[in-house]
Short mmCIF file of C-alpha atoms and ligand atoms in Angstrom, two decimals:
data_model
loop_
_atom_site.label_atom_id
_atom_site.label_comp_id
_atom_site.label_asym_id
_atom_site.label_seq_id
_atom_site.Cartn_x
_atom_site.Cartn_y
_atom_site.Cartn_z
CA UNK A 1 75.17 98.37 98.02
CA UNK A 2 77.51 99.07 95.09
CA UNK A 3 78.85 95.78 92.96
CA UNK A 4 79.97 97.80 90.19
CA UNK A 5 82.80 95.08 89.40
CA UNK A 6 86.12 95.89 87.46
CA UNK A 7 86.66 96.84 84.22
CA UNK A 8 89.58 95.63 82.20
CA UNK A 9 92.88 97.76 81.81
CA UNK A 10 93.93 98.51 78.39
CA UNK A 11 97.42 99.16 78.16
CA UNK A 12 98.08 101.89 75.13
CA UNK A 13 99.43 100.28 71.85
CA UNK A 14 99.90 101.80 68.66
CA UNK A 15 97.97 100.93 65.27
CA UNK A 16 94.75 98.91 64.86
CA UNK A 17 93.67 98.33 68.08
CA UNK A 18 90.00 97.59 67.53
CA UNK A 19 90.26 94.21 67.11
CA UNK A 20 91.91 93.92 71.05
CA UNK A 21 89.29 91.66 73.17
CA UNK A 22 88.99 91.75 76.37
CA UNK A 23 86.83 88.87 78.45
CA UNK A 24 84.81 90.31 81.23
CA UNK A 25 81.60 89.24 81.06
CA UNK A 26 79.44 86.79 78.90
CA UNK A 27 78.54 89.54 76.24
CA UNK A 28 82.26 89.69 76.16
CA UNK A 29 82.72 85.91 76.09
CA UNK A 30 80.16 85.91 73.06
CA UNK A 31 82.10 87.85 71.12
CA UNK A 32 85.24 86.35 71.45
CA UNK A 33 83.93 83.10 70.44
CA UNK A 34 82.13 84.72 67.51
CA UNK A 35 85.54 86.17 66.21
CA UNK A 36 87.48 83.26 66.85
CA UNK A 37 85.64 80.99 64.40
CA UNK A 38 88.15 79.92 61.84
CA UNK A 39 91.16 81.18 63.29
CA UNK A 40 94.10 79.80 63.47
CA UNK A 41 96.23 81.51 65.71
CA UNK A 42 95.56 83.86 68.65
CA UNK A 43 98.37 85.78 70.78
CA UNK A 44 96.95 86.77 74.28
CA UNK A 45 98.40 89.39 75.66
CA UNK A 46 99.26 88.83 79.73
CA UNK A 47 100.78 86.32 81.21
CA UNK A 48 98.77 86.03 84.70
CA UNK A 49 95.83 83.46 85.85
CA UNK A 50 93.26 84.24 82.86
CA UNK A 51 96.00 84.74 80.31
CA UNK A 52 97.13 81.02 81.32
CA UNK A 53 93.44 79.70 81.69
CA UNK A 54 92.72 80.67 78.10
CA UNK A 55 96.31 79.79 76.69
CA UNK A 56 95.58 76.14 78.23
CA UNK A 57 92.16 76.15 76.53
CA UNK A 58 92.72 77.29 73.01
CA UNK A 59 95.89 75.21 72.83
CA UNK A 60 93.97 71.91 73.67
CA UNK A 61 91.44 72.88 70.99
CA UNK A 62 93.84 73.14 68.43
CA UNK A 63 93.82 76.65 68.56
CA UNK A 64 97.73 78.13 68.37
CA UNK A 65 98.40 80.41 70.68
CA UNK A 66 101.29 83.05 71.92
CA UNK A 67 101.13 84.70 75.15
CA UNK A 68 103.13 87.89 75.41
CA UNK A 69 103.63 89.25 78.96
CA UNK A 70 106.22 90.90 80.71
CA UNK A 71 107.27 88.63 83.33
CA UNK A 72 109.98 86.65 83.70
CA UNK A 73 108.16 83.64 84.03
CA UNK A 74 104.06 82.99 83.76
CA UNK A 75 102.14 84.12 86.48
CA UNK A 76 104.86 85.78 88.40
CA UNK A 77 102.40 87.46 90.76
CA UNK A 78 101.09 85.00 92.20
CA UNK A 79 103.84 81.98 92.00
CA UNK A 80 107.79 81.82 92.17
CA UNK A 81 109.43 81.49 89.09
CA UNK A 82 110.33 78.16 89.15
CA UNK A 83 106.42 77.24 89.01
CA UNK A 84 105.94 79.10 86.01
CA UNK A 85 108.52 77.76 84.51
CA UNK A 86 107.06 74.48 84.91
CA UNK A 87 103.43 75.57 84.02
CA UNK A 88 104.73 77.16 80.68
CA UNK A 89 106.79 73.89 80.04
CA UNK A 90 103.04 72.22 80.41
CA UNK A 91 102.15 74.73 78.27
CA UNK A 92 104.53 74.95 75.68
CA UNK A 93 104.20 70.66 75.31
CA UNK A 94 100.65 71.43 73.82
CA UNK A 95 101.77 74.53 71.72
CA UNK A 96 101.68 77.59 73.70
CA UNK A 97 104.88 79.98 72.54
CA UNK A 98 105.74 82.22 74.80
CA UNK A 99 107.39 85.99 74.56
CA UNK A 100 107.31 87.36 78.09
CA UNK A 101 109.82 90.12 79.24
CA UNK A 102 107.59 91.71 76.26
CA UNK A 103 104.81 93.44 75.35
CA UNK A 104 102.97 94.69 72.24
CA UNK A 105 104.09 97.73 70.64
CA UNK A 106 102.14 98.22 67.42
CA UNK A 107 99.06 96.36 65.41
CA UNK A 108 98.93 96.70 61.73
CA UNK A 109 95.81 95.21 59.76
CA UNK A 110 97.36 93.11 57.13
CA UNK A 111 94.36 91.16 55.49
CA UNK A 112 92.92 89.33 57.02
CA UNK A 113 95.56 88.99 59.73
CA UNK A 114 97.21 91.47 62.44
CA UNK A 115 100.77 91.99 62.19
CA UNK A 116 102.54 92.67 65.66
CA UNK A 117 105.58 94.58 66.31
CA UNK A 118 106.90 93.53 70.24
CA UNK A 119 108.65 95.90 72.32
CA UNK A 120 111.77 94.66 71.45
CA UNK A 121 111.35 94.83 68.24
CA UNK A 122 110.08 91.19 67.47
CA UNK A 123 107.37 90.60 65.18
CA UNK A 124 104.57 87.98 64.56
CA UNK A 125 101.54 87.91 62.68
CA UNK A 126 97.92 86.53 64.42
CA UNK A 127 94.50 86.36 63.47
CA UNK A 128 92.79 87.35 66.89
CA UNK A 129 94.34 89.74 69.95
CA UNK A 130 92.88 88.89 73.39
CA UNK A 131 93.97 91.13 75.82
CA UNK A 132 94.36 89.84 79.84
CA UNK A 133 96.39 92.44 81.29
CA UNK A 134 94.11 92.64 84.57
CA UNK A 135 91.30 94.58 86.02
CA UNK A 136 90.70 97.56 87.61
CA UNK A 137 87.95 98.32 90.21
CA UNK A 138 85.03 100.63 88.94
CA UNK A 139 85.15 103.11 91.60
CA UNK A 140 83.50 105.90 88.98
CA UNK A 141 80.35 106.09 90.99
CA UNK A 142 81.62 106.39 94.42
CA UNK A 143 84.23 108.82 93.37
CA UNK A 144 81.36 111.13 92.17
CA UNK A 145 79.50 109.96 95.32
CA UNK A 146 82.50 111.22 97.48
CA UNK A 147 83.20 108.16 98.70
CA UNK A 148 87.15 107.31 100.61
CA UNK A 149 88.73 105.14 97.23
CA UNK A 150 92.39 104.13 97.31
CA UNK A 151 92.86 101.07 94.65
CA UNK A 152 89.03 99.94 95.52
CA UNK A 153 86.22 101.45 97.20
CA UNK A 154 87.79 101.35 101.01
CA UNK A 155 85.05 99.64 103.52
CA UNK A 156 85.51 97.66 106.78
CA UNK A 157 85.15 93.99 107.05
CA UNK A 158 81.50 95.05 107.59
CA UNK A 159 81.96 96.12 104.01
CA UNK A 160 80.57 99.59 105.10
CA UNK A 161 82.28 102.21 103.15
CA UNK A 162 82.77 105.88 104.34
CA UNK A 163 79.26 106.93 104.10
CA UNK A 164 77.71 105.03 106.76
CA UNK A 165 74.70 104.53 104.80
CA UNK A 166 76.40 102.89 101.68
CA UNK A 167 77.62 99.41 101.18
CA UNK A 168 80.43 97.98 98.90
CA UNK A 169 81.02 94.39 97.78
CA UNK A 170 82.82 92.34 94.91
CA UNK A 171 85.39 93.49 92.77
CA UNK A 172 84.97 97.35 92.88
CA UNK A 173 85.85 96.80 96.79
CA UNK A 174 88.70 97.25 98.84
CA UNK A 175 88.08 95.31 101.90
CA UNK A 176 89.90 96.06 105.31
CA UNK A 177 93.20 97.01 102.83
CA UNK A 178 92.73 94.38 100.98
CA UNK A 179 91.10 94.01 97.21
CA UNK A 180 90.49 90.73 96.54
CA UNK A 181 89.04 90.33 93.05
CA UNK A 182 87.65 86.29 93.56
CA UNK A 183 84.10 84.70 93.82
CA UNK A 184 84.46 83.62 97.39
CA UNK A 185 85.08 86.52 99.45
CA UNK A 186 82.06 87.52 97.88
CA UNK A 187 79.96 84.83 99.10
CA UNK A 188 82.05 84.34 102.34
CA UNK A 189 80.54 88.43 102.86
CA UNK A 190 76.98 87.65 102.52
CA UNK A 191 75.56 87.05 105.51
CA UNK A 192 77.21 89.31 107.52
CA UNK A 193 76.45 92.07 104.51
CA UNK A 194 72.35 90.93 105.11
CA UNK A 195 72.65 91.31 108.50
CA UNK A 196 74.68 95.02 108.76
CA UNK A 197 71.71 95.44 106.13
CA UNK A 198 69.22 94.65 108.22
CA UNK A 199 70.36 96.73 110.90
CA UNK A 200 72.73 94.47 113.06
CA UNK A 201 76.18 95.52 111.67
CA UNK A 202 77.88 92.61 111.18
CA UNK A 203 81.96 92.06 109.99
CA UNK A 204 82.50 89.06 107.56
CA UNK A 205 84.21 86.08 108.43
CA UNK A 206 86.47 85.96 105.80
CA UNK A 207 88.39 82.83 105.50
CA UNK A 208 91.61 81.80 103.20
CA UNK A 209 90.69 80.13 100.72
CA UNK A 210 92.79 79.15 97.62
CA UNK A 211 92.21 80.59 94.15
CA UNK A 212 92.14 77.68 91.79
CA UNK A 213 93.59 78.12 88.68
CA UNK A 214 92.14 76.26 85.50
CA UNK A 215 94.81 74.88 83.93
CA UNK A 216 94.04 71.27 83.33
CA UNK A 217 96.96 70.33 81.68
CA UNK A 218 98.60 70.92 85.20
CA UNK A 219 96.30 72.27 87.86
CA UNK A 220 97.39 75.06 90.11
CA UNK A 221 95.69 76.30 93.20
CA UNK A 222 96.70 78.93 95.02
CA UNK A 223 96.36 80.94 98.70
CA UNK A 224 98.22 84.20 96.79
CA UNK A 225 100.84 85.66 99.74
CA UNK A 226 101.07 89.17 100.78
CA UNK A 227 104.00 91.15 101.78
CA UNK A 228 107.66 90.76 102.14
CA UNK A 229 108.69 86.75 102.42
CA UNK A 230 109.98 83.84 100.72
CA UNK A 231 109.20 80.89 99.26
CA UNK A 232 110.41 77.08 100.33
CA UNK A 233 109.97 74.70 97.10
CA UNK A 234 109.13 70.98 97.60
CA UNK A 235 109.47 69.27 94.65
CA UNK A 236 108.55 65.40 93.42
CA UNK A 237 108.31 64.54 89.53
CA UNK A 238 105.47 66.53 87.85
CA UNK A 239 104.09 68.10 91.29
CA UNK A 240 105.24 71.08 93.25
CA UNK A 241 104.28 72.47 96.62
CA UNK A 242 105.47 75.84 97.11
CA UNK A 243 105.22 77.63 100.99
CA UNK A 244 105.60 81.08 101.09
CA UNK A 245 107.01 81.87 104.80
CA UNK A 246 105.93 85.88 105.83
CA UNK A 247 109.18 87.70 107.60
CA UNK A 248 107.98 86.20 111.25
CA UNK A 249 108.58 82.41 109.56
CA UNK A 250 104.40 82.11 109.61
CA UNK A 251 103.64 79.78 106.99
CA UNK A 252 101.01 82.82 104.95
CA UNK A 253 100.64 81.57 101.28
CA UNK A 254 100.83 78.55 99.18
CA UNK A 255 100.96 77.26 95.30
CA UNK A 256 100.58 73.74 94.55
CA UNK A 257 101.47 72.81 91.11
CA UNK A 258 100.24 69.34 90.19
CA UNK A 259 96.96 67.23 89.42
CA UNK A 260 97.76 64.58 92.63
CA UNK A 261 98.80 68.03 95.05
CA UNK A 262 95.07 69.02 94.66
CA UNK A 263 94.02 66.54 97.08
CA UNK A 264 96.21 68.32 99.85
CA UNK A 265 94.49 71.89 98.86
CA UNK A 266 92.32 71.67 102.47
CA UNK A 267 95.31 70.23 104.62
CA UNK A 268 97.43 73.29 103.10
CA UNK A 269 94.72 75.71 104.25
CA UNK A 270 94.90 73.71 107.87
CA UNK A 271 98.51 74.37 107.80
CA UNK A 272 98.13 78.19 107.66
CA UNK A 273 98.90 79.25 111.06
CA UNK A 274 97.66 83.17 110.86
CA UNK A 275 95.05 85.16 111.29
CA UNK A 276 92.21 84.75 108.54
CA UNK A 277 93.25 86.70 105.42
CA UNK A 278 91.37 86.93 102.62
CA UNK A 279 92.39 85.56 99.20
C1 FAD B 1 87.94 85.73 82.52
C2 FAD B 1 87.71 85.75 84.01
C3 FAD B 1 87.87 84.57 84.73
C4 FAD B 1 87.67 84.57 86.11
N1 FAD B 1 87.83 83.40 86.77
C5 FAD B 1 87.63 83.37 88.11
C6 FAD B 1 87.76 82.16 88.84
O1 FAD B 1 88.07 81.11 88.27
N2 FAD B 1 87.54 82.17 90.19
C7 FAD B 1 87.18 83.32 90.84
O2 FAD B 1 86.98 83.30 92.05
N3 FAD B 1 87.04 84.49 90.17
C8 FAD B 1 87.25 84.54 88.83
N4 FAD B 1 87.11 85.72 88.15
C9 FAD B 1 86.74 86.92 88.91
C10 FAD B 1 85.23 86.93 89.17
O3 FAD B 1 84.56 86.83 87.93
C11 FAD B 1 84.89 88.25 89.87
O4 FAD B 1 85.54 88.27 91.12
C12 FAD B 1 83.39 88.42 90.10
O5 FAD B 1 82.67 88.32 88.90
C13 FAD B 1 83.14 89.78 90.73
O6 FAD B 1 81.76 89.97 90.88
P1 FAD B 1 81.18 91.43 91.02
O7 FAD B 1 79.72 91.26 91.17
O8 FAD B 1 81.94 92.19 92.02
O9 FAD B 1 81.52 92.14 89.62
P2 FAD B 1 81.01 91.79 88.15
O10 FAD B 1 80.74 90.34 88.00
O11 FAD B 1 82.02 92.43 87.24
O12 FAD B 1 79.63 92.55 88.04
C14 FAD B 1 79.56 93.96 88.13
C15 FAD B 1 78.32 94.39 87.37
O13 FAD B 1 78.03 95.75 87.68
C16 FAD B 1 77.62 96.40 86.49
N5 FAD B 1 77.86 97.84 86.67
C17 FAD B 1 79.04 98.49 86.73
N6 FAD B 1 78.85 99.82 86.92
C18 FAD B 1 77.51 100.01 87.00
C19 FAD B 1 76.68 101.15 87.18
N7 FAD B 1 77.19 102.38 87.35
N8 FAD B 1 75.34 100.97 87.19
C20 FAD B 1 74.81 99.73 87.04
N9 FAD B 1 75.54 98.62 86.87
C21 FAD B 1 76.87 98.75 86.84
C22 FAD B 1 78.48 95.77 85.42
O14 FAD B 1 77.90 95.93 84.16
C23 FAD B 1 78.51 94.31 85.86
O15 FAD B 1 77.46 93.58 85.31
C24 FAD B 1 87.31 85.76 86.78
C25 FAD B 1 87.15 86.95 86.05
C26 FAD B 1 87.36 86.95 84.68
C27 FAD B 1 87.20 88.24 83.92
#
C-alpha cells in the first residue's frame, strides 16, 4: 500500500530563499515555531485554507501577519468571492493585511529581517516567510514502479492502482478521478482497503463530507464543488450559506460562512441530492 503523502510546492523566487517554511508535518511544525520566537511580523505566502488557518492564528496571538496570494479574494478555490471577502474582512479586523492578485518576487536578507519585493513591484519587510502555496502528490515511487499517475497515483474506488498487486491511499492518491487531499476519505477507505487486502476486493463508500476550515474568528466549512456551475448566496448579518448548483440545477457543493451556520453543516450534507462524491 503506498501513503507516500504530498510534498509542498515551492514556487521559484529570487534571493534568499532559505528562510521559506513550509508546514507539512510536525518536524516541520517544530521548526516553524522554533523560528518564530520573537518575531514580530510574518507574511505567508498563499491565500487558500492553510494560508487562512495560520493567518487567523498568528493574528490572534499578536503575531502580525500579511498574506500574499494571487487571488482575487481569499480562498478563491474553494468559495465565491463574496465569502472571501467577508473572511478577509474577519481577518483584516484582527490585523491580517492582505496583497493578493500578488506574489513574491525577490527575498533580500537585511539583518535581521527579509526584505520583499512583490510582483508588482511592492515591497515590505518581515521577519519570517511561511510558504502555503499547496501540495503536490508524491508519486516518485510509483513513477519508478511504472505505475498509471496523472495528478495522483490513479486507483479505483477499491483504491487498487494499475498493478493489481499494489495499493494506493491518502494524499499521493488519485481516487476514481478524483484527488482528494483530506483526513476523511482516508478513513472513510479503510475498511474496504482491509478487506480488498484481505482478498475480498472491496470499493469504498466514500461519502461527502465537508472540509472544515479553522478559522475561529469566523468558521467556514465546506463540501468543495466540482465542475462547471454556479453559486446561489444566502445571506443574514455575519453568516453566509453559499449553494453551488452543478449545470443539471443538482444542488453539488456548499460553503457556510458563520459560527451559528455550523449547526446546519449535517442538514447541508442531507440536502445534497447526487451521487456520493468525495470531498
Ligand atoms: C498544515 C496542514 C493542515 C491540514 N489541515 C487539515 C484539516 O484540517 N483537515 C483535513 O482533513 N486535512 C488537513 N490536512 C491534510 C491532511 O494532513 C492530509 O490529507 C493527510 O495527512 C494525508 O495523509 P497521508 O498519510 O496520505 O500523507 P502524510 O500524512 O503526508 O504522510 C505520508 C508519509 O509518507 C512518508 N513517505 C513519503 N515517501 C516515502 C517513501 N518513499 N518511503 C517511506 N516513506 C515515505 C512521508 O515522510 C510521510 O510521513 C492538512 C495538511 C496540512 C499540511
Amino acid at each position: 500500500v503506498l501513503a507516500t503523502g504530498a510534498n509542498p510546492i515551492n514556487i521559484p523566487i529570487d534571493g534568499d530563499t532559505a528562510q521559506v517554511h513550509s508546514v507539512n508535518d510536525l518536524a516541520d511544525y517544530r521548526l516553524f515555531r522554533e523560528k518564530l520566537k520573537d518575531k514580530q511580523h510574518v507574511t505567508i505566502l498563499g491565500d487558500g485554507l492553510i494560508g487562512c488557518e495560520f493567518a487567523n492564528d498568528l493574528a490572534a496571538h499578536g503575531t502580525q501577519v500579511t498574506v500574499v496570494g494571487l487571488g482575487q479574494s481569499a480562498m478563491g478555490r474553494l468559495i465565491p468571492p463574496q465569502l472571501g471577502q467577508a473572511l478577509q474582512n474577519a481577518l483584516t479586523e484582527i490585523g491580517v493585511e492582505w496583497k493578493l492578485q500578488n506574489s513574491i518576487r525577490s527575498i533580500y536578507a537585511r539583518g535581521d529581517r527579509y526584505q520583499l519585493i512583490l510582483q508588482d513591484g511592492q515591497q515590505l519587510e518581515t521577519d519570517l516567510i511561511l510558504s502555503a502555496v499547496g501540495l503536490r502528490p508524491n508519486t516518485a515511487l510509483a513513477q519508478s514502479a511504472g505505475l498509471e499517475v496523472k495528478h495522483g497515483i490513479c486507483t479505483g474506488l477499491d483504491h487498487r492502482t494499475s498493478d493489481p498487486a499494489i495499493f494506493a491511499l491518502g494524499d499521493c492518491a488519485e481516487v476514481d478521478g478524483i484527488w482528494a487531499p483530506y483526513i476523511n476519505p482516508i478513513n472513510q477507505a479503510l475498511p474496504a482497503l482491509a478487506n480488498s487486502l484481505l482478498g475480498k476486493p472491496t470499493d469504498a463508500a466514500l461519502k461527502a463530507t465537508p472540509v472544515l476550515v479553522k478559522t475561529p474568528i469566523l468558521p467556514l466549512s465546506v463540501l468543495p464543488a466540482v465542475g462547471a456551475g454556479e453559486w446561489r448566496i444566502e445571506q443574514s448579518d455575519d453568516e453566509w450559506a453559499a449553494a453551488f448548483y452543478d449545470a443539471a440545477g443538482k444542488l453539488s457543493g456548499f460553503a457556510l460562512l458563520g459560527k451559528q451556520l455550523q449547526h446546519q453543516r449535517s442538514q447541508w450534507v442531507d440536502k445534497l441530492n447526487i451521487t456520493p462524491a468525495i470531498v
